[in-house]
Amino acid sequence: MASKVVDLRSDTVTKPSEAMRAAMAAAEVDDDVVGVDPTAQRFQAEMAALMGKEAALFVPSGTMGNLISVLVHCDVRGSEAILGDNSHIHVYENGGISTIGGVHPKTVRNNPDGTMDVDKIVAAIRHPDLHYPTTRLICLENTHGNSGGKCLSVEYTDKVGEIAKSHGLKLHIDGARIFNASVALGVPVDRLVKAADSVSVCLSKGLGAPVGSVIVGSKDFIEKAKILRKTLGGGMRQVGVLCAAAHVAIRDTVGKLADDHRKARALAEGLKKIKHITVDPASVETNMVFFDIVDPRISPDNLCQVLEQHNVLAMPASSKSIRFVLHYQISDSDVEFALTCVEKAFEELLKGGAQLEPLANGTTRSSYGH
């Protein structure tokens, strides 16, 4: 029997539960491109109601969901979107809003908590001038991945929404892990995104579905989004098979997110006790733990290589840090096992006994932040 692998690379690595597989096998399906897949229709209506919006649309990925949302709001080439300089849309989505949509990104510095200063957002809004692009959109990210899974408060989101509305702009929230934020803040998810004109929700991250995201907004927004989804090749036929699994994820996994957050804090507390590491357990708000390696003799790549040899998978987050991501398929015993392996890995690297080989888990130096 193969040894168990504790996979902390991301919450995207979960395997479908037995309940998801059963729901997929039993799903009532039809052609969703035509708009008649009953399982997709039910799931989209469920998500719209849950998020407090008029309508919803299933899309293959969060990247496509964000791209569609930006392009609906910025429907004139040369439009400008204000977004964080360390946001997922700006850093990790291949520049799609520019290369495909002709949308110019106006970046504002992300603070360590994932916010952008409100006065800097206001300053970034263009005044009408033939030399400038036209500002049409503000984008937020909640939770903010590159800030360690930090949550944007409902008060902050409302304030940015007020700014957008007062300037005739739209507000889009990249809510890849919005349910993690809702649980951590103790704020219902529909209230948390009330100020937004559109939200993308990843179903295959913290929620653990195998594939897909959903975007929500007004009926008019979703009608335009359907056209763009088709244009981008995202229309799928019997997509109810995937929506059935996503329904189970919403039903079964949201209630487990608080436990993921608890285990992440426990992991951070354990890492704090290990020499050669700096980590702030108080900064862990959701399911991500970032820690720095302070010994210059050890790189994140090397530590991840040795951890892999001990059946713990992880990703470098930068040239000096590593990211662990918790999900519902990581147990308390897995956390203890990972901590033990981190200690062993440091010992082996410092003694020179580790045999370093290329990582086999899909991680490379360019994988930071996925």
Coordinates of C-alpha atoms in Angstrom, one line a residue:
M1 CA 0.0 0.0 0.0
A2 CA 1.3 3.4 -1.0
S3 CA 2.2 5.8 1.9
K4 CA -0.2 8.6 2.5
V5 CA 0.9 11.9 0.9
V6 CA 0.0 15.1 2.8
D7 CA -0.6 17.6 0.0
L8 CA -0.3 21.2 1.1
R9 CA 0.5 22.7 -2.3
S10 CA -3.0 24.3 -2.6
D11 CA -6.6 23.7 -1.8
T12 CA -7.0 23.0 -5.5
V13 CA -5.6 19.5 -5.1
T14 CA -8.5 17.9 -3.3
K15 CA -10.1 14.8 -4.8
P16 CA -13.9 14.6 -5.3
S17 CA -15.6 13.1 -2.3
E18 CA -17.8 9.9 -2.6
A19 CA -20.8 12.1 -2.4
M20 CA -19.6 14.3 -5.2
R21 CA -18.9 11.2 -7.4
A22 CA -22.3 9.8 -6.7
A23 CA -24.0 13.1 -7.5
M24 CA -22.0 13.4 -10.8
A25 CA -23.1 9.9 -11.8
A26 CA -26.7 10.5 -11.1
A27 CA -26.9 14.1 -12.5
E28 CA -29.8 14.9 -14.8
V29 CA -28.2 16.6 -17.8
D30 CA -28.9 18.2 -21.1
D31 CA -27.2 20.7 -23.4
D32 CA -26.1 23.7 -21.4
V33 CA -24.9 25.7 -24.4
V34 CA -28.5 25.7 -25.5
G35 CA -29.4 26.6 -21.9
V36 CA -31.4 23.5 -21.0
D37 CA -29.2 21.5 -18.6
P38 CA -31.6 21.2 -15.6
T39 CA -28.8 20.5 -13.0
A40 CA -26.8 23.5 -14.2
Q41 CA -30.0 25.7 -14.1
R42 CA -30.8 24.6 -10.6
F43 CA -27.2 25.2 -9.4
Q44 CA -26.9 28.6 -11.0
A45 CA -30.2 29.7 -9.4
E46 CA -28.9 28.3 -6.0
M47 CA -25.7 30.3 -6.3
A48 CA -27.4 33.5 -7.3
A49 CA -29.7 33.3 -4.3
L50 CA -26.9 32.4 -1.9
M51 CA -24.8 35.3 -3.1
G52 CA -27.7 37.8 -3.1
K53 CA -27.6 38.5 -6.9
E54 CA -30.1 38.1 -9.7
A55 CA -28.4 35.5 -11.8
A56 CA -25.3 33.2 -12.0
L57 CA -23.3 31.4 -14.6
F58 CA -21.1 28.4 -14.3
V59 CA -17.7 28.8 -16.0
P60 CA -14.7 26.4 -16.4
S61 CA -12.2 28.3 -14.3
G62 CA -11.7 31.3 -12.0
T63 CA -9.4 32.9 -14.6
M64 CA -12.2 32.8 -17.2
G65 CA -14.7 34.0 -14.6
N66 CA -12.6 37.1 -13.8
L67 CA -11.9 37.7 -17.5
I68 CA -15.5 37.5 -18.5
S69 CA -16.5 39.8 -15.6
V70 CA -13.9 42.4 -16.5
L71 CA -14.8 42.4 -20.2
V72 CA -18.6 42.7 -19.5
H73 CA -17.9 45.8 -17.4
C74 CA -15.2 47.2 -19.7
D75 CA -16.9 46.6 -23.0
V76 CA -15.1 49.4 -24.9
R77 CA -11.4 48.7 -25.8
G78 CA -9.1 51.1 -24.0
S79 CA -11.1 51.0 -20.8
E80 CA -9.2 50.9 -17.6
A81 CA -9.6 48.7 -14.5
I82 CA -8.2 49.7 -11.1
L83 CA -6.8 46.7 -9.2
G84 CA -4.2 45.7 -6.7
D85 CA -0.6 45.4 -7.9
N86 CA -0.4 42.0 -6.1
S87 CA -3.8 40.7 -7.1
H88 CA -4.4 37.4 -8.8
I89 CA -6.0 39.0 -11.8
H90 CA -3.0 41.2 -12.4
V91 CA -0.2 38.8 -11.5
Y92 CA -1.4 35.2 -12.3
E93 CA -4.0 35.4 -15.1
N94 CA -1.6 35.8 -18.1
G95 CA -2.6 39.4 -18.6
G96 CA -5.8 38.3 -20.2
I97 CA -7.7 41.5 -19.6
S98 CA -5.2 43.3 -21.7
T99 CA -4.2 40.6 -24.3
I100 CA -7.8 39.5 -25.0
G101 CA -9.9 42.4 -23.8
G102 CA -7.9 45.5 -24.5
V103 CA -8.4 46.6 -20.9
H104 CA -5.6 48.7 -19.4
P105 CA -4.8 47.8 -15.7
K106 CA -4.2 50.7 -13.4
T107 CA -2.5 49.2 -10.3
V108 CA -2.7 50.4 -6.8
R109 CA -0.3 49.0 -4.2
N110 CA -1.8 46.2 -2.1
N111 CA -1.2 46.6 1.6
P112 CA -0.1 43.6 3.7
D113 CA -3.8 42.9 4.6
G114 CA -4.8 42.8 0.9
T115 CA -6.6 46.1 0.9
M116 CA -5.7 49.1 -1.3
D117 CA -5.8 52.5 0.4
V118 CA -9.1 54.2 -0.3
D119 CA -7.6 57.5 -1.1
K120 CA -5.2 55.9 -3.6
I121 CA -8.2 54.2 -5.3
V122 CA -9.8 57.6 -5.6
A123 CA -6.6 59.1 -7.0
A124 CA -6.3 56.4 -9.6
I125 CA -9.7 57.2 -11.1
R126 CA -9.1 59.1 -14.4
H127 CA -10.5 62.5 -15.1
P128 CA -11.9 62.7 -18.7
D129 CA -9.0 63.6 -20.9
L130 CA -8.2 62.4 -24.5
H131 CA -4.8 61.3 -23.4
Y132 CA -6.0 58.8 -20.8
P133 CA -7.9 55.5 -20.8
T134 CA -11.4 55.7 -19.3
T135 CA -11.8 54.2 -15.8
R136 CA -14.7 51.8 -15.8
L137 CA -14.1 49.2 -13.0
I138 CA -12.5 48.6 -9.6
C139 CA -11.5 45.0 -8.7
L140 CA -11.0 43.6 -5.2
E141 CA -9.9 40.1 -4.2
N142 CA -11.3 38.4 -1.1
T143 CA -9.6 36.5 0.4
H144 CA -6.4 38.0 -0.9
G145 CA -4.1 35.1 -1.8
N146 CA -0.7 36.9 -2.0
S147 CA -1.4 38.5 1.3
G148 CA -1.6 35.2 3.0
G149 CA -5.4 34.6 2.7
K150 CA -6.3 37.9 4.4
C151 CA -10.0 38.9 4.5
L152 CA -11.4 42.2 3.3
S153 CA -14.0 43.4 5.8
V154 CA -17.5 44.2 4.8
E155 CA -17.0 47.8 5.9
Y156 CA -14.0 48.2 3.6
T157 CA -15.9 46.5 0.7
D158 CA -18.9 48.7 1.2
K159 CA -16.6 51.8 1.2
V160 CA -15.0 50.8 -2.1
G161 CA -18.5 50.1 -3.5
E162 CA -19.6 53.6 -2.5
I163 CA -16.6 55.1 -4.3
A164 CA -17.3 53.1 -7.4
K165 CA -21.0 54.1 -7.4
S166 CA -20.3 57.8 -6.8
H167 CA -17.9 57.8 -9.8
G168 CA -20.1 55.8 -12.1
L169 CA -17.9 52.8 -12.0
K170 CA -18.5 49.1 -11.4
L171 CA -17.1 46.9 -8.7
H172 CA -16.0 43.3 -9.3
I173 CA -14.8 41.0 -6.5
D174 CA -12.5 38.1 -7.3
G175 CA -14.0 35.9 -4.6
A176 CA -12.1 32.8 -5.4
R177 CA -12.2 32.0 -1.6
I178 CA -15.0 34.3 -0.6
F179 CA -16.6 31.6 1.5
N180 CA -13.4 31.3 3.5
A181 CA -13.7 35.1 4.1
S182 CA -17.4 34.8 5.0
V183 CA -16.7 32.1 7.6
A184 CA -13.6 33.8 9.1
L185 CA -15.4 37.2 9.4
G186 CA -18.6 35.7 10.6
V187 CA -20.5 37.7 7.9
P188 CA -23.0 36.1 5.6
V189 CA -21.6 35.8 2.1
D190 CA -24.4 37.7 0.4
R191 CA -23.8 40.6 2.8
L192 CA -20.1 40.5 2.3
V193 CA -20.5 41.0 -1.5
K194 CA -23.6 43.3 -1.4
A195 CA -21.7 46.3 -2.8
A196 CA -20.3 44.3 -5.8
D197 CA -21.8 44.4 -9.3
S198 CA -20.2 41.0 -10.0
V199 CA -18.4 38.3 -8.1
S200 CA -16.4 35.3 -9.2
V201 CA -16.5 32.3 -6.9
C202 CA -14.1 29.4 -7.3
L203 CA -15.7 26.0 -6.6
S204 CA -12.5 24.0 -6.8
K205 CA -10.4 25.8 -4.2
G206 CA -11.5 25.8 -0.5
L207 CA -14.9 24.3 -1.4
G208 CA -13.3 21.2 -2.9
A209 CA -15.3 20.7 -6.1
P210 CA -13.3 19.1 -8.9
V211 CA -13.8 21.8 -11.6
G212 CA -15.3 25.2 -12.1
S213 CA -16.2 28.6 -10.9
V214 CA -19.4 30.6 -10.9
I215 CA -19.9 34.3 -11.6
V216 CA -22.9 36.2 -10.2
G217 CA -24.4 39.6 -10.9
S218 CA -27.5 41.2 -12.5
K219 CA -29.6 39.4 -15.1
D220 CA -28.2 41.8 -17.8
F221 CA -24.6 41.1 -16.6
I222 CA -25.1 37.4 -16.9
E223 CA -26.7 37.6 -20.3
K224 CA -23.6 39.4 -21.6
A225 CA -21.4 37.0 -19.7
K226 CA -23.0 34.0 -21.6
I227 CA -22.0 35.5 -24.9
L228 CA -18.4 36.0 -23.7
R229 CA -18.2 32.5 -22.2
K230 CA -19.1 31.1 -25.7
T231 CA -16.6 33.4 -27.4
L232 CA -13.8 32.2 -25.0
G233 CA -14.7 28.5 -25.6
G234 CA -16.2 28.1 -22.1
G235 CA -19.6 26.8 -23.2
M236 CA -19.9 23.1 -22.2
R237 CA -22.6 20.7 -23.1
Q238 CA -23.7 18.3 -20.2
V239 CA -22.1 20.5 -17.6
G240 CA -24.7 19.4 -15.0
V241 CA -22.2 16.6 -14.2
L242 CA -19.8 19.2 -12.8
C243 CA -22.6 21.4 -11.3
A244 CA -23.8 18.4 -9.4
A245 CA -20.4 18.0 -7.7
A246 CA -20.3 21.8 -7.1
H247 CA -23.7 21.6 -5.4
V248 CA -22.4 18.9 -3.0
A249 CA -19.3 21.1 -2.3
I250 CA -21.5 24.0 -1.3
R251 CA -23.7 21.8 0.8
D252 CA -21.0 19.8 2.6
T253 CA -17.8 21.8 2.6
V254 CA -18.7 25.4 3.6
G255 CA -19.4 24.0 7.2
K256 CA -15.8 22.6 7.3
L257 CA -14.0 25.8 6.4
A258 CA -13.7 27.0 10.0
D259 CA -12.0 23.7 10.8
D260 CA -9.5 24.3 8.0
H261 CA -8.8 27.7 9.4
R262 CA -8.2 26.2 12.9
K263 CA -5.8 23.6 11.5
A264 CA -3.9 26.4 9.6
R265 CA -3.4 28.3 12.9
A266 CA -2.3 25.1 14.6
L267 CA 0.2 24.5 11.8
A268 CA 1.5 28.0 12.1
E269 CA 1.9 27.6 15.9
G270 CA 3.9 24.4 15.3
L271 CA 6.1 26.0 12.7
K272 CA 6.9 28.9 15.0
K273 CA 8.6 26.4 17.3
I274 CA 11.0 25.2 14.6
K275 CA 14.4 26.8 14.4
H276 CA 15.3 28.5 11.0
I277 CA 11.7 29.6 10.4
T278 CA 9.8 32.8 11.0
V279 CA 6.1 32.8 11.0
D280 CA 3.3 34.9 12.6
P281 CA 0.4 32.7 13.7
A282 CA -1.7 35.8 14.4
S283 CA -1.5 36.7 10.7
V284 CA -3.3 33.4 9.7
E285 CA -6.9 34.4 9.1
T286 CA -8.1 31.6 6.8
N287 CA -6.5 28.4 5.3
M288 CA -3.1 29.7 4.2
V289 CA 0.2 29.7 6.1
F290 CA 3.2 31.5 4.7
F291 CA 6.6 31.2 6.5
D292 CA 10.1 32.5 5.8
I293 CA 13.3 30.5 5.9
V294 CA 15.9 32.5 7.8
D295 CA 18.9 30.2 7.2
P296 CA 20.7 31.4 4.0
R297 CA 22.0 27.8 3.5
I298 CA 18.5 26.5 2.8
S299 CA 16.2 27.6 -0.1
P300 CA 12.5 27.1 -0.4
D301 CA 13.1 24.9 -3.4
N302 CA 15.5 22.6 -1.6
L303 CA 13.2 22.3 1.5
C304 CA 10.2 21.4 -0.7
Q305 CA 12.3 18.8 -2.5
V306 CA 13.2 17.1 0.8
L307 CA 9.7 17.4 2.1
E308 CA 8.5 15.6 -1.0
Q309 CA 10.8 12.8 -0.2
H310 CA 8.9 12.5 3.1
N311 CA 5.5 12.6 1.4
V312 CA 4.7 16.2 2.2
L313 CA 4.0 18.4 -0.9
A314 CA 4.4 22.1 -0.7
M315 CA 5.0 25.2 -2.9
P316 CA 7.7 27.8 -2.7
A317 CA 6.0 31.2 -2.4
S318 CA 9.0 33.3 -3.1
S319 CA 12.8 33.1 -3.0
K320 CA 12.7 32.9 0.8
S321 CA 9.3 31.7 1.7
I322 CA 7.0 28.6 1.5
R323 CA 3.2 28.4 1.4
F324 CA 1.1 25.7 3.0
V325 CA -2.6 25.6 2.2
L326 CA -5.1 23.7 4.3
H327 CA -8.3 22.0 3.0
Y328 CA -10.9 19.6 4.2
Q329 CA -8.9 16.6 3.2
I330 CA -6.1 17.5 5.6
S331 CA -6.5 16.1 9.1
D332 CA -5.1 17.1 12.5
S333 CA -2.8 14.1 12.3
D334 CA -1.6 15.3 8.8
V335 CA -0.7 18.6 10.4
E336 CA 1.4 16.9 13.0
F337 CA 3.0 14.7 10.4
A338 CA 3.9 17.7 8.3
L339 CA 5.5 19.5 11.2
T340 CA 7.6 16.4 12.0
C341 CA 8.7 16.3 8.4
V342 CA 9.6 19.9 8.3
E343 CA 11.9 19.4 11.3
K344 CA 13.5 16.3 9.7
A345 CA 14.0 18.1 6.4
F346 CA 15.9 21.0 8.0
E347 CA 18.1 18.5 9.9
E348 CA 18.9 16.6 6.7
L349 CA 19.7 19.7 4.7
L350 CA 21.9 21.2 7.4
K351 CA 23.8 17.9 7.8
G352 CA 24.3 17.5 4.1
G353 CA 22.5 14.2 4.0
A354 CA 19.6 15.1 1.7
Q355 CA 19.6 13.8 -1.9
L356 CA 18.1 16.7 -3.9
E357 CA 16.2 15.8 -7.0
P358 CA 13.9 17.8 -9.3
L359 CA 10.4 18.2 -7.8
A360 CA 7.9 15.7 -9.2
N361 CA 4.8 17.5 -7.8
G362 CA 4.3 20.1 -10.5
T363 CA 6.1 22.8 -8.5
T364 CA 8.7 25.0 -10.2
R365 CA 10.3 28.3 -9.4
S366 CA 7.7 30.0 -11.6
S367 CA 4.8 28.4 -9.7
Y368 CA 4.9 31.0 -7.0
G369 CA 1.4 32.1 -6.0
H370 CA -0.8 29.6 -7.8

